């Protein structure tokens, strides 16, 4: 097998290029341009979250990404009827279901799969039939992982936000406990046959312990990369993140 295939995939989330664009209105900076640069710099996929309120990525961005990307698009969305229609129209490579509350600043917790099991099973069926690889963004919680498996999702993405927050706030015991939970749940999910991704809040400082999990397949990283690109340029920061992941 090509060794390339054994590397952890890096999905670059370009939402916050759109955040900066939308702060002024108009067309720049263009998330599509960032996506093409990310591809060139070694991103294995592009992630974009079309929120209900269109606060960053808008429908025209998804149209452009679908038309122009050569790497897979991971389309993040809430499990609503509107988003399902959009996903079925575009049939992106991957659909990642995330919880979404209008008032939150970012995706604050994982999806509640246990309570919504039957509804979510019905929701993802047509997406899977359309050929989209469905992933479910969840906390590192065994019950949620089991429920994601039962509804037939092939992929889960583990929420690394609590681990990253604990690191940033120097609560190191909590950080280490979160890391251990993530590692254990990554192994557990893999043992069920699920493909495991992870993301949210990852930085140069927090990526390596996650990238060192034996079974992790993909990391999705956005806010830090886009912020750091202001200082170092997008290609350089993606290259640095890629190297940290490979070295781990
Ligand atoms: N993965 C998922 C499912 C997300 O919702 C987000 C944030 O949109 C990310 C990864 C990327 O998080 P960040 O922008 O903090 O790197």
mmCIF file of C-alpha atoms and ligand atoms in Angstrom:
data_model
loop_
_atom_site.group_PDB
_atom_site.id
_atom_site.type_symbol
_atom_site.label_atom_id
_atom_site.label_comp_id
_atom_site.label_asym_id
_atom_site.label_seq_id
_atom_site.Cartn_x
_atom_site.Cartn_y
_atom_site.Cartn_z
ATOM 1 C CA UNK A 1 0.000 0.000 0.000
ATOM 2 C CA UNK A 2 1.125 3.534 -0.704
ATOM 3 C CA UNK A 3 2.475 4.934 2.594
ATOM 4 C CA UNK A 4 0.521 8.088 1.829
ATOM 5 C CA UNK A 5 -2.651 6.155 2.671
ATOM 6 C CA UNK A 6 -1.444 5.433 6.178
ATOM 7 C CA UNK A 7 -1.111 9.099 7.036
ATOM 8 C CA UNK A 8 -3.800 10.796 9.057
ATOM 9 C CA UNK A 9 -5.925 12.920 6.789
ATOM 10 C CA UNK A 10 -6.041 16.647 7.421
ATOM 11 C CA UNK A 11 -9.331 18.371 6.668
ATOM 12 C CA UNK A 12 -8.952 22.135 6.600
ATOM 13 C CA UNK A 13 -12.038 24.026 7.727
ATOM 14 C CA UNK A 14 -12.347 27.310 5.830
ATOM 15 C CA UNK A 15 -15.397 28.728 7.648
ATOM 16 C CA UNK A 16 -13.508 31.596 9.205
ATOM 17 C CA UNK A 17 -12.219 32.943 5.909
ATOM 18 C CA UNK A 18 -15.923 33.499 5.265
ATOM 19 C CA UNK A 19 -16.299 35.038 8.748
ATOM 20 C CA UNK A 20 -13.755 37.724 7.826
ATOM 21 C CA UNK A 21 -15.386 38.272 4.428
ATOM 22 C CA UNK A 22 -18.834 38.630 5.961
ATOM 23 C CA UNK A 23 -17.586 41.122 8.570
ATOM 24 C CA UNK A 24 -17.462 43.648 5.706
ATOM 25 C CA UNK A 25 -19.819 42.116 3.174
ATOM 26 C CA UNK A 26 -18.527 41.785 -0.378
ATOM 27 C CA UNK A 27 -16.409 39.046 -1.875
ATOM 28 C CA UNK A 28 -13.034 39.042 -0.119
ATOM 29 C CA UNK A 29 -11.304 37.132 1.339
ATOM 30 C CA UNK A 30 -12.699 34.328 -0.800
ATOM 31 C CA UNK A 31 -13.090 30.953 0.968
ATOM 32 C CA UNK A 32 -12.730 29.200 -2.398
ATOM 33 C CA UNK A 33 -9.320 30.745 -2.887
ATOM 34 C CA UNK A 34 -8.350 29.564 0.604
ATOM 35 C CA UNK A 35 -9.608 26.072 -0.206
ATOM 36 C CA UNK A 36 -7.502 25.860 -3.367
ATOM 37 C CA UNK A 37 -4.438 27.085 -1.477
ATOM 38 C CA UNK A 38 -5.121 24.542 1.282
ATOM 39 C CA UNK A 39 -5.272 21.782 -1.351
ATOM 40 C CA UNK A 40 -1.928 22.925 -2.717
ATOM 41 C CA UNK A 41 -0.447 22.965 0.797
ATOM 42 C CA UNK A 42 -1.408 19.345 1.438
ATOM 43 C CA UNK A 43 -4.944 19.359 2.834
ATOM 44 C CA UNK A 44 -6.594 16.012 2.184
ATOM 45 C CA UNK A 45 -10.047 17.522 2.322
ATOM 46 C CA UNK A 46 -11.909 20.774 2.849
ATOM 47 C CA UNK A 47 -14.500 21.175 5.565
ATOM 48 C CA UNK A 48 -17.220 23.812 5.501
ATOM 49 C CA UNK A 49 -20.150 24.312 7.872
ATOM 50 C CA UNK A 50 -23.267 25.830 6.350
ATOM 51 C CA UNK A 51 -25.028 27.168 9.418
ATOM 52 C CA UNK A 52 -28.727 27.835 9.544
ATOM 53 C CA UNK A 53 -28.069 31.585 9.934
ATOM 54 C CA UNK A 54 -25.347 31.599 7.193
ATOM 55 C CA UNK A 55 -23.086 33.552 9.520
ATOM 56 C CA UNK A 56 -19.954 32.425 7.650
ATOM 57 C CA UNK A 57 -20.256 29.957 4.776
ATOM 58 C CA UNK A 58 -23.169 30.770 2.456
ATOM 59 C CA UNK A 59 -24.918 28.640 -0.154
ATOM 60 C CA UNK A 60 -22.869 30.122 -3.002
ATOM 61 C CA UNK A 61 -19.664 28.989 -1.223
ATOM 62 C CA UNK A 62 -20.924 25.407 -1.211
ATOM 63 C CA UNK A 63 -21.778 25.709 -4.931
ATOM 64 C CA UNK A 64 -18.237 26.962 -5.642
ATOM 65 C CA UNK A 65 -16.564 24.295 -3.501
ATOM 66 C CA UNK A 66 -18.539 21.506 -5.155
ATOM 67 C CA UNK A 67 -17.670 22.842 -8.606
ATOM 68 C CA UNK A 68 -13.975 23.512 -8.092
ATOM 69 C CA UNK A 69 -12.451 21.298 -5.412
ATOM 70 C CA UNK A 70 -10.301 18.355 -6.393
ATOM 71 C CA UNK A 71 -10.130 16.996 -2.824
ATOM 72 C CA UNK A 72 -13.274 15.779 -1.024
ATOM 73 C CA UNK A 73 -15.669 18.244 0.588
ATOM 74 C CA UNK A 74 -16.766 17.465 4.134
ATOM 75 C CA UNK A 75 -20.076 19.293 4.442
ATOM 76 C CA UNK A 76 -20.907 20.069 8.062
ATOM 77 C CA UNK A 77 -24.528 20.702 8.830
ATOM 78 C CA UNK A 78 -27.278 20.461 11.411
ATOM 79 C CA UNK A 79 -29.785 17.615 11.051
ATOM 80 C CA UNK A 80 -32.566 19.777 9.617
ATOM 81 C CA UNK A 81 -34.825 19.250 6.602
ATOM 82 C CA UNK A 82 -33.371 22.296 4.864
ATOM 83 C CA UNK A 83 -29.796 20.999 5.178
ATOM 84 C CA UNK A 84 -30.748 17.496 4.103
ATOM 85 C CA UNK A 85 -32.237 18.930 0.881
ATOM 86 C CA UNK A 86 -29.055 20.912 0.205
ATOM 87 C CA UNK A 87 -26.842 17.891 0.874
ATOM 88 C CA UNK A 88 -28.946 15.651 -1.372
ATOM 89 C CA UNK A 89 -28.745 18.224 -4.146
ATOM 90 C CA UNK A 90 -24.933 18.438 -3.975
ATOM 91 C CA UNK A 91 -24.061 14.911 -2.801
ATOM 92 C CA UNK A 92 -20.725 15.909 -1.229
ATOM 93 C CA UNK A 93 -18.182 13.221 -0.438
ATOM 94 C CA UNK A 94 -18.919 13.524 3.278
ATOM 95 C CA UNK A 95 -21.653 14.924 5.489
ATOM 96 C CA UNK A 96 -20.845 15.593 9.136
ATOM 97 C CA UNK A 97 -23.855 16.113 11.380
ATOM 98 C CA UNK A 98 -23.285 18.653 14.126
ATOM 99 C CA UNK A 99 -25.568 20.139 16.777
ATOM 100 C CA UNK A 100 -26.399 23.761 16.162
ATOM 101 C CA UNK A 101 -27.902 26.427 18.344
ATOM 102 C CA UNK A 102 -28.399 29.848 16.898
ATOM 103 C CA UNK A 103 -26.942 31.670 19.895
ATOM 104 C CA UNK A 104 -23.720 29.703 20.305
ATOM 105 C CA UNK A 105 -20.435 31.152 19.063
ATOM 106 C CA UNK A 106 -19.181 27.791 17.832
ATOM 107 C CA UNK A 107 -20.280 24.153 17.975
ATOM 108 C CA UNK A 108 -20.283 23.737 21.714
ATOM 109 C CA UNK A 109 -21.051 20.091 22.327
ATOM 110 C CA UNK A 110 -21.463 16.834 20.472
ATOM 111 C CA UNK A 111 -24.688 15.640 18.923
ATOM 112 C CA UNK A 112 -27.208 13.932 21.215
ATOM 113 C CA UNK A 113 -27.552 10.593 19.417
ATOM 114 C CA UNK A 114 -28.966 8.419 22.211
ATOM 115 C CA UNK A 115 -32.111 10.493 22.682
ATOM 116 C CA UNK A 116 -32.621 11.103 18.961
ATOM 117 C CA UNK A 117 -31.687 7.636 17.779
ATOM 118 C CA UNK A 118 -34.730 6.753 15.669
ATOM 119 C CA UNK A 119 -35.000 10.223 14.192
ATOM 120 C CA UNK A 120 -31.317 10.297 13.244
ATOM 121 C CA UNK A 121 -31.426 6.787 11.777
ATOM 122 C CA UNK A 122 -34.234 7.928 9.451
ATOM 123 C CA UNK A 123 -32.426 11.200 8.747
ATOM 124 C CA UNK A 124 -29.132 9.690 7.600
ATOM 125 C CA UNK A 125 -30.613 6.879 5.477
ATOM 126 C CA UNK A 126 -31.195 8.979 2.317
ATOM 127 C CA UNK A 127 -27.782 10.642 2.717
ATOM 128 C CA UNK A 128 -26.115 7.258 2.815
ATOM 129 C CA UNK A 129 -28.223 6.062 -0.135
ATOM 130 C CA UNK A 130 -26.986 9.115 -2.055
ATOM 131 C CA UNK A 131 -23.396 7.962 -1.472
ATOM 132 C CA UNK A 132 -22.405 10.513 1.189
ATOM 133 C CA UNK A 133 -20.115 9.238 3.917
ATOM 134 C CA UNK A 134 -22.046 10.251 7.005
ATOM 135 C CA UNK A 135 -20.190 11.161 10.152
ATOM 136 C CA UNK A 136 -21.624 12.154 13.511
ATOM 137 C CA UNK A 137 -19.890 14.749 15.689
ATOM 138 C CA UNK A 138 -20.091 13.471 19.254
ATOM 139 C CA UNK A 139 -18.529 13.698 22.682
ATOM 140 C CA UNK A 140 -16.145 10.923 23.716
ATOM 141 C CA UNK A 141 -18.963 9.069 25.437
ATOM 142 C CA UNK A 142 -19.461 5.329 25.072
ATOM 143 C CA UNK A 143 -23.275 5.519 24.984
ATOM 144 C CA UNK A 144 -23.234 8.117 22.188
ATOM 145 C CA UNK A 145 -20.718 6.060 20.219
ATOM 146 C CA UNK A 146 -22.824 2.911 20.576
ATOM 147 C CA UNK A 147 -25.882 4.822 19.411
ATOM 148 C CA UNK A 148 -23.990 6.247 16.402
ATOM 149 C CA UNK A 149 -23.002 2.690 15.518
ATOM 150 C CA UNK A 150 -26.587 1.421 15.900
ATOM 151 C CA UNK A 151 -28.019 4.047 13.554
ATOM 152 C CA UNK A 152 -25.581 2.936 10.851
ATOM 153 C CA UNK A 153 -23.195 5.880 10.706
ATOM 154 C CA UNK A 154 -19.871 4.660 9.280
ATOM 155 C CA UNK A 155 -17.848 7.484 10.849
ATOM 156 C CA UNK A 156 -17.795 9.456 14.093
ATOM 157 C CA UNK A 157 -15.897 12.648 14.784
ATOM 158 C CA UNK A 158 -14.844 13.044 18.407
ATOM 159 C CA UNK A 159 -15.198 16.535 19.884
ATOM 160 C CA UNK A 160 -11.774 17.692 21.114
ATOM 161 C CA UNK A 161 -13.035 21.048 22.446
ATOM 162 C CA UNK A 162 -12.958 20.167 26.159
ATOM 163 C CA UNK A 163 -9.404 18.813 25.844
ATOM 164 C CA UNK A 164 -8.229 21.947 23.995
ATOM 165 C CA UNK A 165 -9.980 24.334 26.400
ATOM 166 C CA UNK A 166 -8.430 22.592 29.419
ATOM 167 C CA UNK A 167 -5.000 22.926 27.805
ATOM 168 C CA UNK A 168 -5.492 26.616 26.989
ATOM 169 C CA UNK A 169 -6.662 27.320 30.536
ATOM 170 C CA UNK A 170 -3.783 25.336 32.035
ATOM 171 C CA UNK A 171 -6.102 22.865 33.763
ATOM 172 C CA UNK A 172 -3.614 20.121 32.982
ATOM 173 C CA UNK A 173 -5.105 17.309 35.092
ATOM 174 C CA UNK A 174 -8.419 17.809 33.357
ATOM 175 C CA UNK A 175 -6.708 18.014 29.981
ATOM 176 C CA UNK A 176 -4.937 14.729 30.571
ATOM 177 C CA UNK A 177 -8.155 13.074 31.726
ATOM 178 C CA UNK A 178 -9.928 14.345 28.572
ATOM 179 C CA UNK A 179 -7.098 13.049 26.438
ATOM 180 C CA UNK A 180 -7.317 9.626 28.029
ATOM 181 C CA UNK A 181 -11.071 9.556 27.496
ATOM 182 C CA UNK A 182 -10.628 10.519 23.835
ATOM 183 C CA UNK A 183 -7.958 7.841 23.357
ATOM 184 C CA UNK A 184 -10.081 5.131 24.985
ATOM 185 C CA UNK A 185 -13.193 6.102 23.037
ATOM 186 C CA UNK A 186 -11.234 6.234 19.767
ATOM 187 C CA UNK A 187 -10.134 2.629 20.404
ATOM 188 C CA UNK A 188 -13.655 1.598 21.465
ATOM 189 C CA UNK A 189 -15.294 3.105 18.370
ATOM 190 C CA UNK A 190 -12.690 1.496 16.125
ATOM 191 C CA UNK A 191 -13.408 -1.870 17.755
ATOM 192 C CA UNK A 192 -17.059 -1.466 16.678
ATOM 193 C CA UNK A 193 -15.892 -0.927 13.100
ATOM 194 C CA UNK A 194 -16.406 2.843 13.062
ATOM 195 C CA UNK A 195 -13.907 5.152 11.354
ATOM 196 C CA UNK A 196 -12.820 7.788 13.863
ATOM 197 C CA UNK A 197 -12.107 11.453 13.147
ATOM 198 C CA UNK A 198 -11.502 14.239 15.638
ATOM 199 C CA UNK A 199 -11.591 18.004 15.737
ATOM 200 C CA UNK A 200 -12.497 21.301 17.347
ATOM 201 C CA UNK A 201 -10.076 23.784 18.834
ATOM 202 C CA UNK A 202 -6.896 21.945 17.784
ATOM 203 C CA UNK A 203 -3.671 23.976 17.628
ATOM 204 C CA UNK A 204 0.048 23.294 17.148
ATOM 205 C CA UNK A 205 0.194 22.664 20.912
ATOM 206 C CA UNK A 206 -2.672 20.203 21.155
ATOM 207 C CA UNK A 207 -2.604 18.284 17.871
ATOM 208 C CA UNK A 208 0.167 15.774 18.484
ATOM 209 C CA UNK A 209 -1.290 13.732 21.361
ATOM 210 C CA UNK A 210 -4.471 13.273 19.283
ATOM 211 C CA UNK A 211 -2.572 12.490 16.081
ATOM 212 C CA UNK A 212 -0.659 9.837 18.039
ATOM 213 C CA UNK A 213 -3.830 7.768 18.675
ATOM 214 C CA UNK A 214 -3.223 4.482 16.869
ATOM 215 C CA UNK A 215 -6.650 4.402 15.186
ATOM 216 C CA UNK A 216 -7.372 8.022 14.343
ATOM 217 C CA UNK A 217 -8.051 8.522 10.627
ATOM 218 C CA UNK A 218 -8.765 12.229 10.099
ATOM 219 C CA UNK A 219 -8.446 15.549 11.906
ATOM 220 C CA UNK A 220 -10.537 18.594 10.979
ATOM 221 C CA UNK A 221 -8.942 21.894 11.895
ATOM 222 C CA UNK A 222 -10.037 25.427 11.096
ATOM 223 C CA UNK A 223 -10.053 28.390 13.438
ATOM 224 C CA UNK A 224 -6.435 28.134 14.576
ATOM 225 C CA UNK A 225 -5.100 27.640 11.034
ATOM 226 C CA UNK A 226 -6.999 30.599 9.610
ATOM 227 C CA UNK A 227 -5.962 32.843 12.527
ATOM 228 C CA UNK A 228 -2.328 31.792 12.340
ATOM 229 C CA UNK A 229 -2.345 32.341 8.559
ATOM 230 C CA UNK A 230 -2.618 36.089 9.239
ATOM 231 C CA UNK A 231 0.944 35.918 10.547
ATOM 232 C CA UNK A 232 2.539 33.088 8.567
ATOM 233 C CA UNK A 233 0.441 32.534 5.457
ATOM 234 C CA UNK A 234 -1.979 29.672 4.901
ATOM 235 C CA UNK A 235 0.402 27.380 3.018
ATOM 236 C CA UNK A 236 3.052 27.651 5.737
ATOM 237 C CA UNK A 237 0.671 26.965 8.630
ATOM 238 C CA UNK A 238 -0.951 24.008 6.887
ATOM 239 C CA UNK A 239 2.527 22.650 6.144
ATOM 240 C CA UNK A 240 3.510 23.026 9.816
ATOM 241 C CA UNK A 241 0.324 21.339 11.043
ATOM 242 C CA UNK A 242 0.793 18.521 8.522
ATOM 243 C CA UNK A 243 4.373 17.965 9.734
ATOM 244 C CA UNK A 244 3.311 17.913 13.415
ATOM 245 C CA UNK A 245 0.657 15.310 12.592
ATOM 246 C CA UNK A 246 3.109 13.191 10.595
ATOM 247 C CA UNK A 247 5.775 13.389 13.322
ATOM 248 C CA UNK A 248 3.286 12.301 16.010
HETATM 249 N N1 LIG B 1 -15.002 19.511 13.403
HETATM 250 C C1 LIG B 1 -16.290 19.906 13.585
HETATM 251 C C2 LIG B 1 -17.365 18.872 13.544
HETATM 252 C C3 LIG B 1 -16.610 21.262 13.786
HETATM 253 O O1 LIG B 1 -17.888 21.643 13.972
HETATM 254 C C4 LIG B 1 -15.563 22.213 13.760
HETATM 255 C C5 LIG B 1 -15.889 23.664 13.914
HETATM 256 O O2 LIG B 1 -16.688 24.089 12.876
HETATM 257 C C6 LIG B 1 -14.250 21.753 13.544
HETATM 258 C C7 LIG B 1 -13.999 20.393 13.393
HETATM 259 C C8 LIG B 1 -13.099 22.689 13.476
HETATM 260 O O3 LIG B 1 -12.928 23.347 14.688
HETATM 261 P P1 LIG B 1 -11.917 24.552 14.781
HETATM 262 O O4 LIG B 1 -12.378 25.592 13.834
HETATM 263 O O5 LIG B 1 -12.010 24.954 16.208
HETATM 264 O O6 LIG B 1 -10.561 24.010 14.418
#
